Amino acid sequence: MIGLPAVALAACSSTRTPVVQEPQIDPYYQAMYGALLNEKFPVAAMDLRRVDPQFWRQEVPYITSERPGTIVVDTPQRFLYLVLEGGRALRYGVGVGKTEALVFRGTATIGRKAEWPRWTPTQAMIKREPDRYGAYAGGLEGGPTNPLGPRALYLYKNGADTLFRLHGTTEPYTIGTNVSSGCIRLMNQDIIDLYARVPTGAKVVVIN
């Protein structure tokens, strides 16, 4: 190697570190999923790099015979649609429970809405995972550790609670997946948005 030019030596022993380009998130979505500090309990900002962009809230073409204001939950595709005028819909990504989210299909109405709701696991959940859910058999008050998150929409049929809920989550990075338990979960910013848009009595269609 004696006598080789410095350029040749450099070519043999490069120490240059590869530059990894961070994905750029549109400021529109950064604002949409930013921290919400005016809530009863602060809601943390979403790290959108951990959620597939198809599951971010967006307006999309949507042809349906359902009237504007109807919620359509497409559990196989992991999407929830709020029907708008003119063949459009607001589409939200959802996470689907392996058991509870599959026990209801068809039509219902939003019979009740709650902010920072109390949560009580079902008997099926307690039986299936007693170590995880047994301690909460008496219920858990609303708050940052409550699995229902900051909002819940309760589905009723013929005046009776179906035990099927649309709600927030303490595990926002499970959106778009089939998760261990629960009903239909949305990112917390999304359930807050949906909650503000739909009244009690709104129609819900669940495709299962």
PDB file of C-alpha atoms in Angstrom:
ATOM      1  CA  MET A   1       0.000   0.000   0.000  1.00  0.00           C
ATOM      2  CA  ILE A   2       3.115   2.249   0.283  1.00  0.00           C
ATOM      3  CA  GLY A   3       3.021   4.981  -2.252  1.00  0.00           C
ATOM      4  CA  LEU A   4      -0.735   4.742  -3.033  1.00  0.00           C
ATOM      5  CA  PRO A   5      -2.424   8.120  -3.258  1.00  0.00           C
ATOM      6  CA  ALA A   6      -4.601   9.229  -0.356  1.00  0.00           C
ATOM      7  CA  VAL A   7      -7.704   9.031  -2.550  1.00  0.00           C
ATOM      8  CA  ALA A   8      -7.129   5.333  -3.136  1.00  0.00           C
ATOM      9  CA  LEU A   9      -6.659   4.664   0.582  1.00  0.00           C
ATOM     10  CA  ALA A  10      -9.849   6.525   1.365  1.00  0.00           C
ATOM     11  CA  ALA A  11     -11.740   4.358  -1.115  1.00  0.00           C
ATOM     12  CA  CYS A  12     -10.584   1.253   0.720  1.00  0.00           C
ATOM     13  CA  SER A  13     -11.619   2.380   4.198  1.00  0.00           C
ATOM     14  CA  SER A  14     -14.643   4.629   4.080  1.00  0.00           C
ATOM     15  CA  THR A  15     -16.101   5.498   7.488  1.00  0.00           C
ATOM     16  CA  ARG A  16     -19.050   7.446   6.115  1.00  0.00           C
ATOM     17  CA  THR A  17     -22.291   6.734   8.029  1.00  0.00           C
ATOM     18  CA  PRO A  18     -25.397   6.135   5.862  1.00  0.00           C
ATOM     19  CA  VAL A  19     -28.020   8.823   6.252  1.00  0.00           C
ATOM     20  CA  VAL A  20     -31.490   7.465   7.087  1.00  0.00           C
ATOM     21  CA  GLN A  21     -34.221   9.742   5.798  1.00  0.00           C
ATOM     22  CA  GLU A  22     -36.997  10.281   8.339  1.00  0.00           C
ATOM     23  CA  PRO A  23     -40.480  10.040   6.810  1.00  0.00           C
ATOM     24  CA  GLN A  24     -42.069  13.460   6.411  1.00  0.00           C
ATOM     25  CA  ILE A  25     -45.592  13.778   7.850  1.00  0.00           C
ATOM     26  CA  ASP A  26     -47.876  16.353   6.260  1.00  0.00           C
ATOM     27  CA  PRO A  27     -48.458  19.211   8.774  1.00  0.00           C
ATOM     28  CA  TYR A  28     -52.196  18.778   8.131  1.00  0.00           C
ATOM     29  CA  TYR A  29     -52.088  15.325   9.714  1.00  0.00           C
ATOM     30  CA  GLN A  30     -49.646  16.391  12.409  1.00  0.00           C
ATOM     31  CA  ALA A  31     -52.195  18.984  13.511  1.00  0.00           C
ATOM     32  CA  MET A  32     -55.079  16.501  13.197  1.00  0.00           C
ATOM     33  CA  TYR A  33     -53.351  14.051  15.509  1.00  0.00           C
ATOM     34  CA  GLY A  34     -51.598  16.527  17.778  1.00  0.00           C
ATOM     35  CA  ALA A  35     -51.851  16.623  21.574  1.00  0.00           C
ATOM     36  CA  LEU A  36     -55.207  17.706  23.033  1.00  0.00           C
ATOM     37  CA  LEU A  37     -54.529  19.613  26.209  1.00  0.00           C
ATOM     38  CA  ASN A  38     -58.000  21.037  26.808  1.00  0.00           C
ATOM     39  CA  GLU A  39     -59.477  17.645  27.724  1.00  0.00           C
ATOM     40  CA  LYS A  40     -60.324  16.496  31.248  1.00  0.00           C
ATOM     41  CA  PHE A  41     -57.228  14.329  30.900  1.00  0.00           C
ATOM     42  CA  PRO A  42     -54.599  15.387  28.331  1.00  0.00           C
ATOM     43  CA  VAL A  43     -54.535  13.292  25.153  1.00  0.00           C
ATOM     44  CA  ALA A  44     -51.047  12.621  23.813  1.00  0.00           C
ATOM     45  CA  ALA A  45     -50.079  13.334  20.213  1.00  0.00           C
ATOM     46  CA  MET A  46     -49.958  10.363  17.872  1.00  0.00           C
ATOM     47  CA  ASP A  47     -46.676   9.177  16.379  1.00  0.00           C
ATOM     48  CA  LEU A  48     -48.136   8.633  12.915  1.00  0.00           C
ATOM     49  CA  ARG A  49     -45.017   6.795  11.752  1.00  0.00           C
ATOM     50  CA  ARG A  50     -46.399   3.815  13.668  1.00  0.00           C
ATOM     51  CA  VAL A  51     -49.790   3.718  11.910  1.00  0.00           C
ATOM     52  CA  ASP A  52     -50.284   2.902   8.222  1.00  0.00           C
ATOM     53  CA  PRO A  53     -51.390   6.116   6.448  1.00  0.00           C
ATOM     54  CA  GLN A  54     -54.466   4.386   5.008  1.00  0.00           C
ATOM     55  CA  PHE A  55     -55.869   4.345   8.561  1.00  0.00           C
ATOM     56  CA  TRP A  56     -55.497   8.093   9.103  1.00  0.00           C
ATOM     57  CA  ARG A  57     -58.756  10.048   9.021  1.00  0.00           C
ATOM     58  CA  GLN A  58     -59.592  11.210   5.506  1.00  0.00           C
ATOM     59  CA  GLU A  59     -62.498  12.037   3.232  1.00  0.00           C
ATOM     60  CA  VAL A  60     -62.966   9.445   0.489  1.00  0.00           C
ATOM     61  CA  PRO A  61     -65.423   8.550  -2.288  1.00  0.00           C
ATOM     62  CA  TYR A  62     -68.059   6.201  -0.870  1.00  0.00           C
ATOM     63  CA  ILE A  63     -71.101   4.966  -2.732  1.00  0.00           C
ATOM     64  CA  THR A  64     -73.856   3.662  -0.470  1.00  0.00           C
ATOM     65  CA  SER A  65     -77.619   3.654  -0.139  1.00  0.00           C
ATOM     66  CA  GLU A  66     -77.267   4.752   3.497  1.00  0.00           C
ATOM     67  CA  ARG A  67     -78.268   8.307   4.325  1.00  0.00           C
ATOM     68  CA  PRO A  68     -75.738  10.984   5.335  1.00  0.00           C
ATOM     69  CA  GLY A  69     -75.022  10.797   9.053  1.00  0.00           C
ATOM     70  CA  THR A  70     -75.019   6.983   9.094  1.00  0.00           C
ATOM     71  CA  ILE A  71     -71.982   5.186  10.496  1.00  0.00           C
ATOM     72  CA  VAL A  72     -70.843   2.090   8.599  1.00  0.00           C
ATOM     73  CA  VAL A  73     -68.335  -0.165  10.361  1.00  0.00           C
ATOM     74  CA  ASP A  74     -66.515  -2.476   7.946  1.00  0.00           C
ATOM     75  CA  THR A  75     -64.820  -4.861  10.370  1.00  0.00           C
ATOM     76  CA  PRO A  76     -63.039  -7.052   7.762  1.00  0.00           C
ATOM     77  CA  GLN A  77     -61.401  -3.988   6.160  1.00  0.00           C
ATOM     78  CA  ARG A  78     -60.717  -2.208   9.498  1.00  0.00           C
ATOM     79  CA  PHE A  79     -62.502   0.980   8.420  1.00  0.00           C
ATOM     80  CA  LEU A  80     -65.338   3.046   9.861  1.00  0.00           C
ATOM     81  CA  TYR A  81     -67.211   5.380   7.514  1.00  0.00           C
ATOM     82  CA  LEU A  82     -69.334   8.383   8.412  1.00  0.00           C
ATOM     83  CA  VAL A  83     -71.544   8.885   5.352  1.00  0.00           C
ATOM     84  CA  LEU A  84     -71.532  12.414   3.907  1.00  0.00           C
ATOM     85  CA  GLU A  85     -73.446  14.084   1.088  1.00  0.00           C
ATOM     86  CA  GLY A  86     -72.531  13.610  -2.560  1.00  0.00           C
ATOM     87  CA  GLY A  87     -71.113  10.092  -2.537  1.00  0.00           C
ATOM     88  CA  ARG A  88     -68.425  10.899   0.034  1.00  0.00           C
ATOM     89  CA  ALA A  89     -67.571   9.695   3.531  1.00  0.00           C
ATOM     90  CA  LEU A  90     -65.159  10.395   6.343  1.00  0.00           C
ATOM     91  CA  ARG A  91     -63.091   7.247   6.766  1.00  0.00           C
ATOM     92  CA  TYR A  92     -61.442   6.332  10.064  1.00  0.00           C
ATOM     93  CA  GLY A  93     -59.100   3.438  10.752  1.00  0.00           C
ATOM     94  CA  VAL A  94     -60.173   1.035  13.498  1.00  0.00           C
ATOM     95  CA  GLY A  95     -58.867  -1.878  15.514  1.00  0.00           C
ATOM     96  CA  VAL A  96     -61.142  -4.904  15.797  1.00  0.00           C
ATOM     97  CA  GLY A  97     -61.416  -7.208  18.822  1.00  0.00           C
ATOM     98  CA  LYS A  98     -60.989 -10.910  18.109  1.00  0.00           C
ATOM     99  CA  THR A  99     -64.137 -11.874  20.001  1.00  0.00           C
ATOM    100  CA  GLU A 100     -66.273  -8.979  21.214  1.00  0.00           C
ATOM    101  CA  ALA A 101     -66.232  -7.107  17.896  1.00  0.00           C
ATOM    102  CA  LEU A 102     -67.472 -10.166  16.023  1.00  0.00           C
ATOM    103  CA  VAL A 103     -70.610 -10.868  18.050  1.00  0.00           C
ATOM    104  CA  PHE A 104     -72.734  -8.143  16.461  1.00  0.00           C
ATOM    105  CA  ARG A 105     -73.674  -7.438  12.855  1.00  0.00           C
ATOM    106  CA  GLY A 106     -76.508  -5.581  11.186  1.00  0.00           C
ATOM    107  CA  THR A 107     -78.069  -2.279  12.203  1.00  0.00           C
ATOM    108  CA  ALA A 108     -78.271  -0.453  15.501  1.00  0.00           C
ATOM    109  CA  THR A 109     -78.477   3.082  16.831  1.00  0.00           C
ATOM    110  CA  ILE A 110     -76.269   5.089  19.114  1.00  0.00           C
ATOM    111  CA  GLY A 111     -78.238   4.755  22.318  1.00  0.00           C
ATOM    112  CA  ARG A 112     -75.788   6.591  24.556  1.00  0.00           C
ATOM    113  CA  LYS A 113     -72.666   8.729  24.351  1.00  0.00           C
ATOM    114  CA  ALA A 114     -70.122   9.252  27.112  1.00  0.00           C
ATOM    115  CA  GLU A 115     -67.022  11.378  27.652  1.00  0.00           C
ATOM    116  CA  TRP A 116     -64.198   9.668  29.535  1.00  0.00           C
ATOM    117  CA  PRO A 117     -66.505   6.693  30.158  1.00  0.00           C
ATOM    118  CA  ARG A 118     -66.417   4.132  32.920  1.00  0.00           C
ATOM    119  CA  TRP A 119     -65.389   0.657  31.725  1.00  0.00           C
ATOM    120  CA  THR A 120     -66.404  -2.766  32.995  1.00  0.00           C
ATOM    121  CA  PRO A 121     -64.999  -5.886  31.298  1.00  0.00           C
ATOM    122  CA  THR A 122     -67.540  -8.426  30.109  1.00  0.00           C
ATOM    123  CA  GLN A 123     -67.915 -11.762  31.852  1.00  0.00           C
ATOM    124  CA  ALA A 124     -66.471 -13.409  28.735  1.00  0.00           C
ATOM    125  CA  MET A 125     -63.331 -11.284  29.000  1.00  0.00           C
ATOM    126  CA  ILE A 126     -62.931 -12.055  32.698  1.00  0.00           C
ATOM    127  CA  LYS A 127     -63.401 -15.775  32.090  1.00  0.00           C
ATOM    128  CA  ARG A 128     -60.944 -15.778  29.204  1.00  0.00           C
ATOM    129  CA  GLU A 129     -58.207 -13.762  30.969  1.00  0.00           C
ATOM    130  CA  PRO A 130     -58.961 -13.692  34.719  1.00  0.00           C
ATOM    131  CA  ASP A 131     -55.483 -12.482  35.689  1.00  0.00           C
ATOM    132  CA  ARG A 132     -55.776  -9.495  33.373  1.00  0.00           C
ATOM    133  CA  TYR A 133     -59.415  -8.495  33.863  1.00  0.00           C
ATOM    134  CA  GLY A 134     -60.521  -9.970  37.188  1.00  0.00           C
ATOM    135  CA  ALA A 135     -59.346  -6.961  39.176  1.00  0.00           C
ATOM    136  CA  TYR A 136     -61.664  -4.714  37.133  1.00  0.00           C
ATOM    137  CA  ALA A 137     -64.835  -6.765  37.530  1.00  0.00           C
ATOM    138  CA  GLY A 138     -66.346  -3.877  39.518  1.00  0.00           C
ATOM    139  CA  GLY A 139     -65.482  -1.342  36.811  1.00  0.00           C
ATOM    140  CA  LEU A 140     -62.830   1.291  36.182  1.00  0.00           C
ATOM    141  CA  GLU A 141     -63.435   5.039  36.224  1.00  0.00           C
ATOM    142  CA  GLY A 142     -62.654   7.090  33.132  1.00  0.00           C
ATOM    143  CA  GLY A 143     -59.106   8.300  32.701  1.00  0.00           C
ATOM    144  CA  PRO A 144     -55.835   7.845  30.806  1.00  0.00           C
ATOM    145  CA  THR A 145     -55.571   4.147  31.699  1.00  0.00           C
ATOM    146  CA  ASN A 146     -59.194   3.294  30.871  1.00  0.00           C
ATOM    147  CA  PRO A 147     -59.354   1.015  27.784  1.00  0.00           C
ATOM    148  CA  LEU A 148     -62.328   2.948  26.360  1.00  0.00           C
ATOM    149  CA  GLY A 149     -60.258   6.104  26.031  1.00  0.00           C
ATOM    150  CA  PRO A 150     -61.756   9.606  26.007  1.00  0.00           C
ATOM    151  CA  ARG A 151     -65.101   8.822  24.336  1.00  0.00           C
ATOM    152  CA  ALA A 152     -67.496   5.923  23.786  1.00  0.00           C
ATOM    153  CA  LEU A 153     -70.550   5.450  21.601  1.00  0.00           C
ATOM    154  CA  TYR A 154     -72.873   2.684  22.841  1.00  0.00           C
ATOM    155  CA  LEU A 155     -74.874   0.728  20.287  1.00  0.00           C
ATOM    156  CA  TYR A 156     -78.474  -0.218  21.071  1.00  0.00           C
ATOM    157  CA  LYS A 157     -80.953  -2.359  19.156  1.00  0.00           C
ATOM    158  CA  ASN A 158     -84.689  -2.421  19.933  1.00  0.00           C
ATOM    159  CA  GLY A 159     -83.988  -0.362  23.031  1.00  0.00           C
ATOM    160  CA  ALA A 160     -81.458  -2.835  24.481  1.00  0.00           C
ATOM    161  CA  ASP A 161     -77.705  -2.427  24.879  1.00  0.00           C
ATOM    162  CA  THR A 162     -75.877  -4.681  22.396  1.00  0.00           C
ATOM    163  CA  LEU A 163     -72.655  -4.431  24.484  1.00  0.00           C
ATOM    164  CA  PHE A 164     -71.004  -3.270  21.247  1.00  0.00           C
ATOM    165  CA  ARG A 165     -69.074   0.000  21.554  1.00  0.00           C
ATOM    166  CA  LEU A 166     -67.128   2.411  19.398  1.00  0.00           C
ATOM    167  CA  HIS A 167     -64.434   3.874  21.601  1.00  0.00           C
ATOM    168  CA  GLY A 168     -60.899   5.201  21.995  1.00  0.00           C
ATOM    169  CA  THR A 169     -57.875   3.238  23.124  1.00  0.00           C
ATOM    170  CA  THR A 170     -54.799   3.104  25.327  1.00  0.00           C
ATOM    171  CA  GLU A 171     -53.048   1.201  22.507  1.00  0.00           C
ATOM    172  CA  PRO A 172     -53.335   3.527  19.493  1.00  0.00           C
ATOM    173  CA  TYR A 173     -50.714   1.655  17.491  1.00  0.00           C
ATOM    174  CA  THR A 174     -53.008  -1.364  17.190  1.00  0.00           C
ATOM    175  CA  ILE A 175     -55.271   0.531  14.771  1.00  0.00           C
ATOM    176  CA  GLY A 176     -55.692  -1.465  11.579  1.00  0.00           C
ATOM    177  CA  THR A 177     -55.135  -4.780  13.333  1.00  0.00           C
ATOM    178  CA  ASN A 178     -57.104  -7.571  14.970  1.00  0.00           C
ATOM    179  CA  VAL A 179     -56.456  -7.080  18.691  1.00  0.00           C
ATOM    180  CA  SER A 180     -56.922  -9.352  21.681  1.00  0.00           C
ATOM    181  CA  SER A 181     -60.139  -7.941  23.107  1.00  0.00           C
ATOM    182  CA  GLY A 182     -62.562  -5.047  22.999  1.00  0.00           C
ATOM    183  CA  CYS A 183     -65.078  -3.815  20.448  1.00  0.00           C
ATOM    184  CA  ILE A 184     -64.202  -1.230  17.788  1.00  0.00           C
ATOM    185  CA  ARG A 185     -61.373   1.076  18.804  1.00  0.00           C
ATOM    186  CA  LEU A 186     -60.284   4.291  17.094  1.00  0.00           C
ATOM    187  CA  MET A 187     -57.328   6.560  17.683  1.00  0.00           C
ATOM    188  CA  ASN A 188     -58.268   8.943  20.479  1.00  0.00           C
ATOM    189  CA  GLN A 189     -58.262  12.029  18.256  1.00  0.00           C
ATOM    190  CA  ASP A 190     -60.576  10.167  15.864  1.00  0.00           C
ATOM    191  CA  ILE A 191     -63.145   9.028  18.429  1.00  0.00           C
ATOM    192  CA  ILE A 192     -63.275  12.594  19.793  1.00  0.00           C
ATOM    193  CA  ASP A 193     -63.893  13.861  16.253  1.00  0.00           C
ATOM    194  CA  LEU A 194     -66.553  11.229  15.503  1.00  0.00           C
ATOM    195  CA  TYR A 195     -68.260  11.797  18.866  1.00  0.00           C
ATOM    196  CA  ALA A 196     -68.670  15.497  18.042  1.00  0.00           C
ATOM    197  CA  ARG A 197     -70.172  14.761  14.622  1.00  0.00           C
ATOM    198  CA  VAL A 198     -72.874  12.204  15.427  1.00  0.00           C
ATOM    199  CA  PRO A 199     -75.896  12.576  17.728  1.00  0.00           C
ATOM    200  CA  THR A 200     -77.591  10.037  19.935  1.00  0.00           C
ATOM    201  CA  GLY A 201     -80.003   8.080  17.756  1.00  0.00           C
ATOM    202  CA  ALA A 202     -77.713   7.987  14.712  1.00  0.00           C
ATOM    203  CA  LYS A 203     -77.903   4.806  12.651  1.00  0.00           C
ATOM    204  CA  VAL A 204     -74.983   2.373  12.685  1.00  0.00           C
ATOM    205  CA  VAL A 205     -74.462  -0.458  10.220  1.00  0.00           C
ATOM    206  CA  VAL A 206     -71.942  -3.144  11.155  1.00  0.00           C
ATOM    207  CA  ILE A 207     -70.554  -5.295   8.348  1.00  0.00           C
ATOM    208  CA  ASN A 208     -69.047  -8.470   9.744  1.00  0.00           C
TER     209      ASN A 208
END
